[in-house]
């Protein structure tokens, strides 16, 4: 049985990251991941949310949205009414990126990661986290270069990838067609040392067995390793 | 090192489920889980959401909220403004319960699970899922009894529990004080056969290692087994 | 002609008030009034609304909502859209309780009374006021015990009850079935000395005559007297 | 002790009602009541709200707002956020006018009474009800003239007036300055036969005694009689 | 070919401006322009919006709404949902009036112009600007009289008028019937010296030619001249 | 005096239009106009808004937003609260494009033009209209190719450009720095035959004189001619 686009079971789609796509933002990139494409920017402002006042810590938050033209059927803008899927995804993005940040080293700043999907073909949340880490890294480099930050608050590299069970078989990095027929899927966020930042397994059609879980986890760790190599190429040359 | 309330590392808090607490709803219960207490009801209405029209399937959705007096500092009502944490939790509740439902057997009905936290002391989302399953079971029994459903759409029992790493040590079912100092925590939703419906690992302070993950998973599976025994006592006698 | 539940025309339903049902709040009770059941809490915060800044006065406000499972047909949550009936009721609750408060003695504090209906069978607003007074009394006792208030700001006891004209006959404390067929109804809020805090007569089907009004008023004053006796039992022993 | 504007205790301010002030509406008037001035219109549309579908009944509803320039300090428009005082008032207006309507004779129509305060000097809600009855009467006349209604659905005349206790003394029709220092006030809605449609007593500063209530009620009945005479002059000549 | 109301092509409808119609506002007028009638008030408050803090400048803003009874089919109030046509119009009103204001001379004040349409028959936005200038002028006179402003911040008179192409023919000041069949229309805002503050040409049905544009512009300048004469009569005598 | 980027007074910035940038939409382009960059898509759905039901006409509407990272200071998303500037701009985009559409030939379809600003440097609304015309043209070509439309509903080419008075001098196509110091500016929308679809002159700082207006109009017509040549290259080759 072949995958729809001929990839091996543990093979990522082609990923290309263009840094500094939105020059008005502190850091930004355009991440193309197969046919999924996301614009990501990191904006920095001085001051922290009120619940962190006097805490000696900075903050990072994220917002996620799909552009109306990013899907075959136009996606209505979230004006007036929150889209609960977007809220769930942007909370995941923010929490994941905070897990590798030393918030005390970011004292006095709030960074907002904005992820706007230009084209959706599965994996928009993992593309957002992986691209969001690059935008964050570029913004931090700029803050250090401008003398506004003394110390790099990023503790380790971080990337995200999905995997799923399709017709009983574990597959890495599902595209939309695969995702639609998946029995269960998993989003994995991991760091450079193999640490787990977040796992979301979701068996909407059925629950999954332990050995299936082990296979998905192995694929995801491999995928995260490859993505971190791509992030390093960009950030070490920025 | 003792736990704050003297429990063993793999010991649940006391759980008590009172069925039919809200007699106007199709099914309901009041779940007391240590000091966490949640009112859960299942309401049934005829008709399905528009995206399921003509699909031959029913639907289940969930809503979650904290009563203003449930926490030490009054929790503002979500009037006018969605609370993104609540949205994330209610999506988890709905998705988890749908994973054990045969939606075709529920054709023509929408069930809404409402979870209102009366007192919060950690684990409100797992109490909501575990109690939500009981309210769902009671509502389904009533639908069958009234001849509105022919076949039981529930495929297996389902319960949820949390676990976390506190001071480097894996602990089952964190209360609020433990949760506040946890390095990472995990919410687990599982079924009667040991299947995994959903895992959410969240390492907000740091990422976690594989062996930590294995310990948390083991504790959670044990906890879910005990909770399902409690659910059975109620539903088999209803 | 008998009442649906065999009560005399001037007889209250059974009322039971459980104090401290929500221990995280400053004061709270669970009031069961026939089949109507309401969770009430009183939360205290330091600071007053901006329109009272520098006035030397404190404030009390109220919020009211029905839990979705409290009625036979699920009551949608008020997310995004205000429910005008709830707004009218919560303004009545706040205004009534403020009429027996010395706001200057409460200087620097805002108390919020939250009333969440668990089960609705007529009289939810009067149950909210009567239970709200108990929650308020418990919260004030706590503030005095903790040395945060010097003087009791409550000037007198206060309770509320409804009455109505059903098939031409005056009846005290209508349950839902009676209320549905009432020609006119009246909500009465009164104090321990027989003073009137608020009367709302509402003749939606027809206007009412003076002698009908006199009968309703007499019944209500009797009912309020009985309710205040119940409140005293709890607050004098708290 | 004289009233601020020299009136006797039981004397209304000057009331002038100009019919058909907004010719695009089915019925309308401009009511000037002392310095309080309100624009009132009645709009008619075919169809009834969904909760009355197939009921054989029509409906009447009301909306109330203050123009931003109607008060000394600009009143913000209710865009985005409901003003709870306005909601309470417009529910009172609608309920009062429905109490004299035979809704079955209005089958198939919804009438909306819009009350927009141009200048506020106390008594805006009673001016709205009194003027609203005139706009309603003019709209009904038009519907009958155009052959859209067969039978007059208005059962009796209806008007509203306020009274209050100021420095211990009962006074009819409080202007803003009197209202600000009132110990308690009452809004009364009554019909031509002396029937009571609605009484709202509100003792925000203190509760009131039975004999005070009797005095206020007597004044209000007198005032309503005078207002109905003014309404008749207009409607019998329209 | 005659106009529907017999006017010449370059003839304004009858315009009547009643000053001080809402005495609680700092400045106000009721402008009747043919059958279009608009209530306009100017409210003054101390303080400026945050984007002007420390700028040494004051501000003027505008709001526009149609009363529900102002049109044949009831216009729903903008509660909860912004009406995009109203937003576009109120931005035009504010921008136009600011073009003749020396904002530095208004330092420390924000003026809000509220325009509420009582009856709509075409040209509500130009009536709002023309009447808004009068309300502004009256408010400024009051501020100077009260010693709160030293210098008149109004640099020149300003008025607005519309024109359009109907059946190929240029016409000044379209009423609703003419406007409905116009091929293109133009709103013009001009000052006393013939300067152009704002032109909005809108060819929704087709684009327009240069010579048509020239004709419309000529008519509008003539109309503005006449309107400014009316404004002067009022403001010079106030 | 030189322009900040050395352009002649009547010289456009470099404009590059990449068609089909969002392949999931019916038509789309990425328009780069100096440093201003906008993503534009045209989505098609069957059905028309309710106000056009049974009219034999189709519809076109537009939405406009700025991505948060498009400006130096992060632009908050319009969630919950409409941004009035965006509303004004998107109404202009929709109205302009409809002026060259035969809506009867579009019967049964609604086209939505979405304009999302990736980078803002002046002229985002004119870039949106000019790019919107290309996205619309591509979508119409697709509808015809797929046999869903019989006849091209586009009557003529349409483009938009701005001009302004800077230090007393007329300049075409202002970039952000020029726009910030402009005394007045004008947005012009024109067609291939020299017809005027819309002119918006805005003299916020002062009113402008007739000869200034003539100069701006001449420059804009020249600019529109050049832009239409670029649109033709793309659409004739698509």
Short mmCIF file of N, CA and C in Angstrom, two decimals, chain D residues 29-119:
data_model
loop_
_atom_site.label_atom_id
_atom_site.label_comp_id
_atom_site.label_asym_id
_atom_site.label_seq_id
_atom_site.Cartn_x
_atom_site.Cartn_y
_atom_site.Cartn_z
N UNK D 29 -45.36 59.47 18.50
CA UNK D 29 -45.64 60.75 19.14
C UNK D 29 -44.35 61.28 19.77
N UNK D 30 -44.36 62.55 20.09
CA UNK D 30 -43.28 63.19 20.83
C UNK D 30 -43.94 63.62 22.13
N UNK D 31 -43.51 63.04 23.25
CA UNK D 31 -44.13 63.37 24.51
C UNK D 31 -43.19 64.26 25.31
N UNK D 32 -43.68 65.42 25.70
CA UNK D 32 -42.90 66.35 26.53
C UNK D 32 -43.58 66.37 27.89
N UNK D 33 -42.86 66.05 28.92
CA UNK D 33 -43.42 65.86 30.26
C UNK D 33 -42.50 66.64 31.19
N UNK D 34 -42.87 67.86 31.54
CA UNK D 34 -41.91 68.74 32.20
C UNK D 34 -40.72 68.86 31.26
N UNK D 35 -39.51 68.75 31.81
CA UNK D 35 -38.32 68.80 30.96
C UNK D 35 -37.92 67.45 30.38
N UNK D 36 -38.67 66.41 30.67
CA UNK D 36 -38.38 65.10 30.08
C UNK D 36 -39.07 65.01 28.73
N UNK D 37 -38.33 64.57 27.71
CA UNK D 37 -38.91 64.49 26.37
C UNK D 37 -38.50 63.18 25.71
N UNK D 38 -39.48 62.49 25.18
CA UNK D 38 -39.22 61.16 24.62
C UNK D 38 -39.89 61.04 23.25
N UNK D 39 -39.13 60.52 22.28
CA UNK D 39 -39.67 60.19 20.96
C UNK D 39 -40.17 58.75 21.01
N UNK D 40 -41.41 58.51 20.63
CA UNK D 40 -41.94 57.15 20.69
C UNK D 40 -42.52 56.77 19.33
N UNK D 41 -42.19 55.60 18.84
CA UNK D 41 -42.80 55.15 17.59
C UNK D 41 -43.29 53.72 17.75
N UNK D 42 -44.30 53.37 16.99
CA UNK D 42 -44.80 51.99 16.95
C UNK D 42 -44.64 51.50 15.52
N UNK D 43 -43.85 50.43 15.36
CA UNK D 43 -43.64 49.84 14.03
C UNK D 43 -44.37 48.51 13.99
N UNK D 44 -44.93 48.20 12.84
CA UNK D 44 -45.70 46.97 12.70
C UNK D 44 -45.04 46.09 11.67
N UNK D 45 -44.84 44.82 11.98
CA UNK D 45 -44.42 43.94 10.88
C UNK D 45 -45.26 42.67 10.92
N UNK D 46 -45.39 42.07 9.75
CA UNK D 46 -46.15 40.82 9.70
C UNK D 46 -45.26 39.70 10.20
N UNK D 47 -45.88 38.73 10.86
CA UNK D 47 -45.11 37.63 11.41
C UNK D 47 -44.99 37.80 12.91
N UNK D 48 -44.80 36.69 13.61
CA UNK D 48 -44.67 36.73 15.07
C UNK D 48 -43.38 36.01 15.46
N UNK D 49 -42.86 36.25 16.68
CA UNK D 49 -41.66 35.55 17.12
C UNK D 49 -41.89 34.03 17.11
N UNK D 50 -40.80 33.28 17.00
CA UNK D 50 -40.93 31.83 16.83
C UNK D 50 -41.67 31.16 17.99
N UNK D 51 -41.55 31.71 19.22
CA UNK D 51 -42.23 31.03 20.33
C UNK D 51 -43.75 31.19 20.26
N UNK D 52 -44.25 32.02 19.33
CA UNK D 52 -45.70 32.18 19.17
C UNK D 52 -46.22 31.57 17.86
N UNK D 53 -45.32 30.93 17.09
CA UNK D 53 -45.75 30.35 15.82
C UNK D 53 -46.93 29.42 16.07
N UNK D 54 -47.93 29.51 15.25
CA UNK D 54 -49.10 28.62 15.33
C UNK D 54 -49.94 28.85 16.58
N UNK D 55 -49.71 29.97 17.29
CA UNK D 55 -50.44 30.16 18.55
C UNK D 55 -51.75 30.91 18.35
N UNK D 56 -51.92 31.49 17.17
CA UNK D 56 -53.10 32.33 16.98
C UNK D 56 -53.01 33.67 17.67
N UNK D 57 -51.78 34.08 18.06
CA UNK D 57 -51.63 35.33 18.77
C UNK D 57 -50.58 36.23 18.12
N UNK D 58 -50.75 37.51 18.27
CA UNK D 58 -49.74 38.47 17.83
C UNK D 58 -48.84 38.81 19.00
N UNK D 59 -47.99 39.83 18.84
CA UNK D 59 -47.05 40.16 19.89
C UNK D 59 -46.76 41.65 19.90
N UNK D 60 -46.33 42.15 21.05
CA UNK D 60 -45.86 43.51 21.16
C UNK D 60 -44.59 43.48 22.00
N UNK D 61 -43.58 44.20 21.55
CA UNK D 61 -42.34 44.28 22.31
C UNK D 61 -41.90 45.74 22.32
N UNK D 62 -40.91 46.06 23.17
CA UNK D 62 -40.51 47.46 23.28
C UNK D 62 -38.99 47.57 23.39
N UNK D 63 -38.47 48.67 22.93
CA UNK D 63 -37.05 48.98 23.15
C UNK D 63 -36.96 50.42 23.66
N UNK D 64 -35.98 50.62 24.53
CA UNK D 64 -35.81 51.91 25.19
C UNK D 64 -34.34 52.28 25.14
N UNK D 65 -34.04 53.51 24.84
CA UNK D 65 -32.66 53.96 24.89
C UNK D 65 -32.64 55.45 25.17
N UNK D 66 -31.52 55.93 25.68
CA UNK D 66 -31.35 57.36 25.88
C UNK D 66 -30.42 57.87 24.81
N UNK D 67 -30.78 58.93 24.11
CA UNK D 67 -29.87 59.53 23.16
C UNK D 67 -28.65 60.06 23.92
N UNK D 68 -27.48 60.00 23.30
CA UNK D 68 -26.26 60.41 24.02
C UNK D 68 -26.35 61.82 24.59
N UNK D 69 -27.02 62.74 23.89
CA UNK D 69 -27.08 64.12 24.38
C UNK D 69 -28.22 64.38 25.34
N UNK D 70 -28.93 63.34 25.80
CA UNK D 70 -30.13 63.58 26.63
C UNK D 70 -29.80 63.89 28.08
N UNK D 71 -28.57 63.65 28.48
CA UNK D 71 -28.19 63.90 29.87
C UNK D 71 -26.99 64.82 29.93
N UNK D 72 -26.76 65.40 31.09
CA UNK D 72 -25.67 66.36 31.22
C UNK D 72 -24.32 65.73 30.88
N UNK D 73 -24.06 64.55 31.40
CA UNK D 73 -22.87 63.80 31.02
C UNK D 73 -23.28 62.87 29.90
N UNK D 74 -22.57 62.91 28.77
CA UNK D 74 -22.97 62.12 27.60
C UNK D 74 -23.17 60.64 27.95
N UNK D 75 -24.31 60.11 27.53
CA UNK D 75 -24.65 58.70 27.75
C UNK D 75 -24.12 57.89 26.57
N UNK D 76 -23.19 56.97 26.84
CA UNK D 76 -22.63 56.16 25.75
C UNK D 76 -23.72 55.32 25.09
N UNK D 77 -23.63 55.18 23.78
CA UNK D 77 -24.57 54.31 23.07
C UNK D 77 -24.37 52.86 23.48
N UNK D 78 -25.44 52.08 23.42
CA UNK D 78 -25.34 50.66 23.76
C UNK D 78 -24.90 49.86 22.55
N UNK D 79 -23.71 50.13 22.06
CA UNK D 79 -23.20 49.34 20.95
C UNK D 79 -22.29 48.27 21.53
N UNK D 80 -22.58 47.02 21.24
CA UNK D 80 -21.70 45.96 21.70
C UNK D 80 -22.06 45.49 23.10
N UNK D 81 -22.50 46.41 23.96
CA UNK D 81 -22.74 46.04 25.35
C UNK D 81 -24.13 46.47 25.73
N UNK D 82 -24.92 45.54 26.23
CA UNK D 82 -26.26 45.87 26.66
C UNK D 82 -26.17 46.73 27.92
N UNK D 83 -27.08 47.68 28.06
CA UNK D 83 -27.17 48.48 29.27
C UNK D 83 -28.29 47.86 30.10
N UNK D 84 -27.94 47.37 31.30
CA UNK D 84 -28.93 46.56 32.01
C UNK D 84 -30.11 47.38 32.50
N UNK D 85 -29.90 48.67 32.80
CA UNK D 85 -31.04 49.51 33.16
C UNK D 85 -32.02 49.62 32.00
N UNK D 86 -31.51 49.83 30.78
CA UNK D 86 -32.39 49.92 29.61
C UNK D 86 -33.18 48.63 29.42
N UNK D 87 -32.53 47.50 29.62
CA UNK D 87 -33.21 46.22 29.43
C UNK D 87 -34.35 46.08 30.42
N UNK D 88 -34.09 46.43 31.67
CA UNK D 88 -35.13 46.35 32.68
C UNK D 88 -36.31 47.25 32.30
N UNK D 89 -36.01 48.46 31.84
CA UNK D 89 -37.08 49.41 31.51
C UNK D 89 -37.88 48.94 30.30
N UNK D 90 -37.18 48.46 29.27
CA UNK D 90 -37.94 48.08 28.07
C UNK D 90 -38.79 46.83 28.30
N UNK D 91 -38.36 45.96 29.21
CA UNK D 91 -39.21 44.82 29.57
C UNK D 91 -40.48 45.31 30.28
N UNK D 92 -40.34 46.31 31.14
CA UNK D 92 -41.51 46.89 31.82
C UNK D 92 -42.48 47.52 30.82
N UNK D 93 -41.93 48.27 29.85
CA UNK D 93 -42.80 48.92 28.86
C UNK D 93 -43.61 47.88 28.07
N UNK D 94 -42.90 46.84 27.60
CA UNK D 94 -43.57 45.82 26.79
C UNK D 94 -44.64 45.09 27.60
N UNK D 95 -44.29 44.69 28.82
CA UNK D 95 -45.22 43.93 29.67
C UNK D 95 -46.46 44.76 30.00
N UNK D 96 -46.24 46.06 30.28
CA UNK D 96 -47.36 46.93 30.64
C UNK D 96 -48.34 47.05 29.47
N UNK D 97 -47.81 47.34 28.28
CA UNK D 97 -48.71 47.55 27.14
C UNK D 97 -49.40 46.25 26.74
N UNK D 98 -48.70 45.10 26.90
CA UNK D 98 -49.36 43.83 26.58
C UNK D 98 -50.54 43.55 27.52
N UNK D 99 -50.51 44.12 28.75
CA UNK D 99 -51.58 43.80 29.70
C UNK D 99 -52.94 44.35 29.27
N UNK D 100 -52.95 45.31 28.33
CA UNK D 100 -54.24 45.82 27.85
C UNK D 100 -54.50 45.42 26.39
N UNK D 101 -53.74 44.48 25.88
CA UNK D 101 -53.90 44.06 24.48
C UNK D 101 -54.54 42.68 24.43
N UNK D 102 -55.48 42.50 23.54
CA UNK D 102 -56.00 41.18 23.22
C UNK D 102 -55.09 40.62 22.12
N UNK D 103 -54.13 39.79 22.52
CA UNK D 103 -53.11 39.36 21.55
C UNK D 103 -53.71 38.49 20.45
N UNK D 104 -54.83 37.85 20.74
CA UNK D 104 -55.45 37.06 19.68
C UNK D 104 -56.03 37.94 18.58
N UNK D 105 -56.52 39.10 18.96
CA UNK D 105 -57.03 40.01 17.94
C UNK D 105 -55.90 40.61 17.11
N UNK D 106 -54.66 40.45 17.58
CA UNK D 106 -53.49 41.00 16.87
C UNK D 106 -52.79 39.89 16.07
N UNK D 107 -53.42 38.75 15.95
CA UNK D 107 -52.82 37.57 15.32
C UNK D 107 -52.11 37.90 14.00
N UNK D 108 -50.86 37.47 13.91
CA UNK D 108 -50.12 37.65 12.67
C UNK D 108 -49.26 38.90 12.64
N UNK D 109 -49.32 39.74 13.66
CA UNK D 109 -48.54 40.98 13.67
C UNK D 109 -47.63 41.06 14.89
N UNK D 110 -46.48 41.70 14.72
CA UNK D 110 -45.64 42.07 15.85
C UNK D 110 -45.49 43.59 15.83
N UNK D 111 -45.78 44.21 16.94
CA UNK D 111 -45.63 45.66 17.05
C UNK D 111 -44.43 45.94 17.94
N UNK D 112 -43.55 46.82 17.50
CA UNK D 112 -42.42 47.22 18.33
C UNK D 112 -42.56 48.68 18.71
N UNK D 113 -42.52 48.94 20.01
CA UNK D 113 -42.59 50.30 20.52
C UNK D 113 -41.16 50.76 20.80
N UNK D 114 -40.70 51.78 20.13
CA UNK D 114 -39.35 52.31 20.37
C UNK D 114 -39.43 53.62 21.12
N UNK D 115 -38.72 53.70 22.21
CA UNK D 115 -38.74 54.90 23.05
C UNK D 115 -37.32 55.44 23.14
N UNK D 116 -37.10 56.59 22.59
CA UNK D 116 -35.77 57.20 22.62
C UNK D 116 -35.84 58.52 23.36
N UNK D 117 -35.11 58.59 24.45
CA UNK D 117 -35.18 59.76 25.32
C UNK D 117 -34.34 60.88 24.72
N UNK D 118 -34.97 62.02 24.48
CA UNK D 118 -34.29 63.18 23.92
C UNK D 118 -33.74 64.04 25.04
N UNK D 119 -34.46 64.07 26.14
CA UNK D 119 -34.03 64.87 27.28
C UNK D 119 -34.54 64.15 28.53
#
